[in-house]
Amino acid sequence: ALPISPVSKVRASDEEWEKVVSAAYARGLMAPVAPSEVFVDAKGSPVLNGAGSVQKIKKVDGRAKKVQRFISNLVPSNAFQKRLDGDDILLPYLGQITLLEQGEDEVWALDSEDFTSCFNLFKLPPVWRRYMAFGKLVSAKAFNGPADEMVYPSMCVLPMGWISSVAVVQSVVRTLVFKEAEIPVESEVAKTREIPDTGDLTVIYLDSYD
């Protein structure tokens, strides 16, 4: 017998889901996928993903505000994929930094850059959308399409729940730092090598560059 594909639910009402999808589309985070284009398993059943949210306290204009953080559950789609080989093997082991010795007359200067919501900044090629579809249909009007057409919303950026998101984001940020910004790659602190013997050290951890 063929194995049963994993199932995950979209935990939102129809009304809530349409609001979420419309807002995501306006921000370039989601795109529509026709039911006929969704990836299917060996039985021909569509492999659809789940979604939910968790509460988060965020400062807006200096005041604490309760917001909902969108969570993608890509367990169904991940079950049919192998993790892409990327630069996640070069993620730093921050414990290495404790091995640095500072002289009495030395001062460490730290300069940091941080990407806000880095997984939402970079888009995947459209071919990936059939694997990132959520299992709750919505009217295409959420995507400025015809109201009588039903489509599956799909993430077109990097879902945090995707098996290869970390590998891809680390690769993208390392490219921006070492290729585009021309920071010497020899300065990188990574868990695969000894601490560089240079005056400057570079630490890249997904959404941050120090």
Short mmCIF file of C-alpha atoms in Angstrom, two decimals:
data_model
loop_
_atom_site.label_atom_id
_atom_site.label_comp_id
_atom_site.label_asym_id
_atom_site.label_seq_id
_atom_site.Cartn_x
_atom_site.Cartn_y
_atom_site.Cartn_z
CA ALA A 1 0.00 0.00 0.00
CA LEU A 2 1.18 3.52 -0.73
CA PRO A 3 2.10 5.56 2.38
CA ILE A 4 -0.28 8.25 3.61
CA SER A 5 1.06 11.75 3.07
CA PRO A 6 1.34 14.01 6.14
CA VAL A 7 -1.53 16.45 6.69
CA SER A 8 -1.48 19.89 8.28
CA LYS A 9 -4.41 22.28 8.70
CA VAL A 10 -4.81 25.99 8.10
CA ARG A 11 -6.08 27.19 11.46
CA ALA A 12 -8.17 30.16 10.38
CA SER A 13 -11.77 30.82 9.45
CA ASP A 14 -12.64 31.61 5.83
CA GLU A 15 -12.97 35.29 6.68
CA GLU A 16 -9.68 35.41 8.61
CA TRP A 17 -7.86 33.49 5.90
CA GLU A 18 -8.96 35.86 3.15
CA LYS A 19 -7.72 38.84 5.20
CA VAL A 20 -4.36 37.15 5.84
CA VAL A 21 -3.92 36.20 2.20
CA SER A 22 -4.89 39.64 0.91
CA ALA A 23 -2.42 41.31 3.26
CA ALA A 24 0.33 38.84 2.33
CA TYR A 25 -0.25 39.36 -1.39
CA ALA A 26 -0.12 43.15 -0.97
CA ARG A 27 3.30 42.73 0.65
CA GLY A 28 4.62 40.36 -2.00
CA LEU A 29 4.65 37.33 0.31
CA MET A 30 2.02 35.10 -1.32
CA ALA A 31 0.93 34.20 -4.83
CA PRO A 32 -2.01 32.16 -6.18
CA VAL A 33 -1.68 28.56 -7.36
CA ALA A 34 -4.42 26.87 -9.39
CA PRO A 35 -5.63 23.54 -7.92
CA SER A 36 -4.39 21.76 -11.05
CA GLU A 37 -0.84 23.06 -10.46
CA VAL A 38 -0.39 21.88 -6.86
CA PHE A 39 2.16 19.11 -6.27
CA VAL A 40 0.51 15.70 -5.77
CA ASP A 41 1.69 12.48 -4.12
CA ALA A 42 1.82 8.99 -5.65
CA LYS A 43 -1.93 8.59 -5.10
CA GLY A 44 -2.64 11.80 -6.98
CA SER A 45 -3.69 13.61 -3.80
CA PRO A 46 -2.59 17.24 -3.48
CA VAL A 47 0.16 17.86 -0.92
CA LEU A 48 -0.98 20.97 0.95
CA ASN A 49 0.56 22.76 3.91
CA GLY A 50 -0.80 24.18 7.14
CA ALA A 51 -0.67 27.58 8.75
CA GLY A 52 -1.26 29.12 12.15
CA SER A 53 0.00 31.94 14.31
CA VAL A 54 1.51 32.75 17.68
CA GLN A 55 1.17 35.92 19.71
CA LYS A 56 4.11 38.30 19.75
CA ILE A 57 4.73 41.54 21.59
CA LYS A 58 6.24 44.13 19.27
CA LYS A 59 7.20 47.75 19.86
CA VAL A 60 5.38 50.13 17.51
CA ASP A 61 6.19 53.84 17.87
CA GLY A 62 7.78 53.05 21.21
CA ARG A 63 4.73 51.26 22.62
CA ALA A 64 4.24 47.53 23.16
CA LYS A 65 1.59 46.06 20.89
CA LYS A 66 0.16 42.53 20.65
CA VAL A 67 0.48 41.14 17.13
CA GLN A 68 0.16 37.72 15.50
CA ARG A 69 3.18 36.06 13.91
CA PHE A 70 2.28 33.97 10.88
CA ILE A 71 3.59 30.38 11.04
CA SER A 72 3.94 28.12 7.98
CA ASN A 73 3.72 24.39 8.67
CA LEU A 74 5.43 22.76 5.70
CA VAL A 75 5.68 19.26 7.19
CA PRO A 76 3.59 17.80 4.30
CA SER A 77 5.76 19.31 1.55
CA ASN A 78 9.03 18.72 3.42
CA ALA A 79 8.27 14.99 3.52
CA PHE A 80 8.83 14.83 -0.26
CA GLN A 81 12.03 16.88 -0.36
CA LYS A 82 15.71 16.54 0.40
CA ARG A 83 17.37 19.49 2.07
CA LEU A 84 19.26 21.66 -0.39
CA ASP A 85 23.00 21.81 0.18
CA GLY A 86 23.70 25.38 1.18
CA ASP A 87 25.83 27.49 3.47
CA ASP A 88 24.11 26.41 6.69
CA ILE A 89 27.19 24.22 7.31
CA LEU A 90 29.06 27.53 7.72
CA LEU A 91 26.80 28.86 10.46
CA PRO A 92 29.04 30.15 13.27
CA TYR A 93 29.52 28.40 16.57
CA LEU A 94 29.30 31.46 18.80
CA GLY A 95 31.12 29.67 21.62
CA GLN A 96 34.26 30.14 19.53
CA ILE A 97 34.22 33.84 20.33
CA THR A 98 34.90 33.08 24.00
CA LEU A 99 38.32 31.80 22.95
CA LEU A 100 39.44 35.26 21.86
CA GLU A 101 41.99 36.94 24.13
CA GLN A 102 41.83 40.66 24.64
CA GLY A 103 44.94 42.52 25.74
CA GLU A 104 44.83 45.07 28.54
CA ASP A 105 45.32 47.92 26.09
CA GLU A 106 42.95 46.57 23.42
CA VAL A 107 39.39 47.63 22.67
CA TRP A 108 36.93 45.59 20.63
CA ALA A 109 34.76 47.55 18.20
CA LEU A 110 31.51 45.85 17.09
CA ASP A 111 29.58 46.91 14.00
CA SER A 112 26.32 45.10 13.29
CA GLU A 113 23.71 44.97 10.54
CA ASP A 114 20.45 43.10 10.98
CA PHE A 115 17.83 42.14 8.38
CA THR A 116 14.29 42.51 9.74
CA SER A 117 12.12 39.52 8.76
CA CYS A 118 14.92 38.22 6.56
CA PHE A 119 12.99 35.14 5.39
CA ASN A 120 10.38 37.46 3.87
CA LEU A 121 12.92 39.56 1.95
CA PHE A 122 13.97 37.00 -0.65
CA LYS A 123 11.73 35.33 -3.23
CA LEU A 124 12.04 31.81 -4.58
CA PRO A 125 11.66 31.10 -8.32
CA PRO A 126 7.96 30.65 -9.25
CA VAL A 127 8.48 26.92 -9.88
CA TRP A 128 8.58 26.39 -6.09
CA ARG A 129 5.07 27.72 -5.51
CA ARG A 130 3.37 24.40 -6.26
CA TYR A 131 5.21 22.94 -3.24
CA MET A 132 4.43 25.85 -0.90
CA ALA A 133 0.63 25.92 -1.28
CA PHE A 134 -1.59 26.07 1.81
CA GLY A 135 -4.51 23.70 2.20
CA LYS A 136 -7.34 26.23 2.29
CA LEU A 137 -8.87 27.62 -0.89
CA VAL A 138 -9.56 31.32 -1.19
CA SER A 139 -11.29 33.46 -3.76
CA ALA A 140 -8.88 34.77 -6.40
CA LYS A 141 -10.13 38.26 -5.59
CA ALA A 142 -7.59 38.18 -2.71
CA PHE A 143 -5.01 38.35 -5.53
CA ASN A 144 -6.94 40.91 -7.58
CA GLY A 145 -8.38 38.06 -9.68
CA PRO A 146 -11.96 37.00 -10.51
CA ALA A 147 -14.14 36.52 -7.41
CA ASP A 148 -15.72 33.30 -8.74
CA GLU A 149 -12.35 31.51 -9.12
CA MET A 150 -10.91 29.54 -6.19
CA VAL A 151 -7.15 29.20 -5.78
CA TYR A 152 -4.63 27.97 -3.21
CA PRO A 153 -2.43 30.65 -1.63
CA SER A 154 1.26 29.84 -1.74
CA MET A 155 4.32 31.39 -0.16
CA CYS A 156 6.59 32.94 -2.76
CA VAL A 157 9.24 33.99 -0.23
CA LEU A 158 11.18 31.65 2.07
CA PRO A 159 8.84 29.98 4.58
CA MET A 160 10.55 29.57 7.96
CA GLY A 161 9.10 26.06 8.13
CA TRP A 162 10.68 24.97 4.85
CA ILE A 163 13.37 22.30 5.13
CA SER A 164 15.87 24.36 3.09
CA SER A 165 15.16 27.90 4.31
CA VAL A 166 18.17 28.17 6.61
CA ALA A 167 20.56 26.89 3.94
CA VAL A 168 19.24 29.34 1.35
CA VAL A 169 19.15 32.41 3.63
CA GLN A 170 22.69 31.81 4.89
CA SER A 171 23.87 31.48 1.28
CA VAL A 172 22.11 34.69 0.24
CA VAL A 173 23.47 36.77 3.13
CA ARG A 174 27.02 35.42 2.68
CA THR A 175 26.80 36.40 -1.00
CA LEU A 176 25.69 39.93 -0.07
CA VAL A 177 28.49 40.30 2.48
CA PHE A 178 31.44 38.70 0.70
CA LYS A 179 30.62 39.26 -2.98
CA GLU A 180 28.52 42.41 -3.12
CA ALA A 181 29.98 44.27 -0.11
CA GLU A 182 33.47 42.82 -0.81
CA ILE A 183 34.18 41.91 2.83
CA PRO A 184 37.19 39.53 2.88
CA VAL A 185 35.88 35.96 3.21
CA GLU A 186 39.09 35.12 5.10
CA SER A 187 37.68 37.06 8.07
CA GLU A 188 34.67 34.76 8.53
CA VAL A 189 34.15 32.90 11.82
CA ALA A 190 32.58 29.52 11.02
CA LYS A 191 32.25 26.26 12.93
CA THR A 192 34.08 24.37 10.17
CA ARG A 193 37.40 26.16 10.66
CA GLU A 194 39.67 27.79 13.21
CA ILE A 195 39.20 31.44 14.17
CA PRO A 196 40.85 33.57 11.47
CA ASP A 197 44.20 35.16 12.30
CA THR A 198 43.13 38.61 11.10
CA GLY A 199 42.55 41.98 12.70
CA ASP A 200 38.88 41.95 11.69
CA LEU A 201 36.44 39.09 12.25
CA THR A 202 33.15 38.56 10.45
CA VAL A 203 30.21 36.65 11.94
CA ILE A 204 27.18 35.86 9.78
CA TYR A 205 24.18 34.19 11.36
CA LEU A 206 21.21 34.13 8.96
CA ASP A 207 19.73 37.61 9.37
CA SER A 208 22.70 39.35 10.96
CA TYR A 209 26.20 40.46 10.03
CA ASP A 210 28.65 41.43 12.78
#
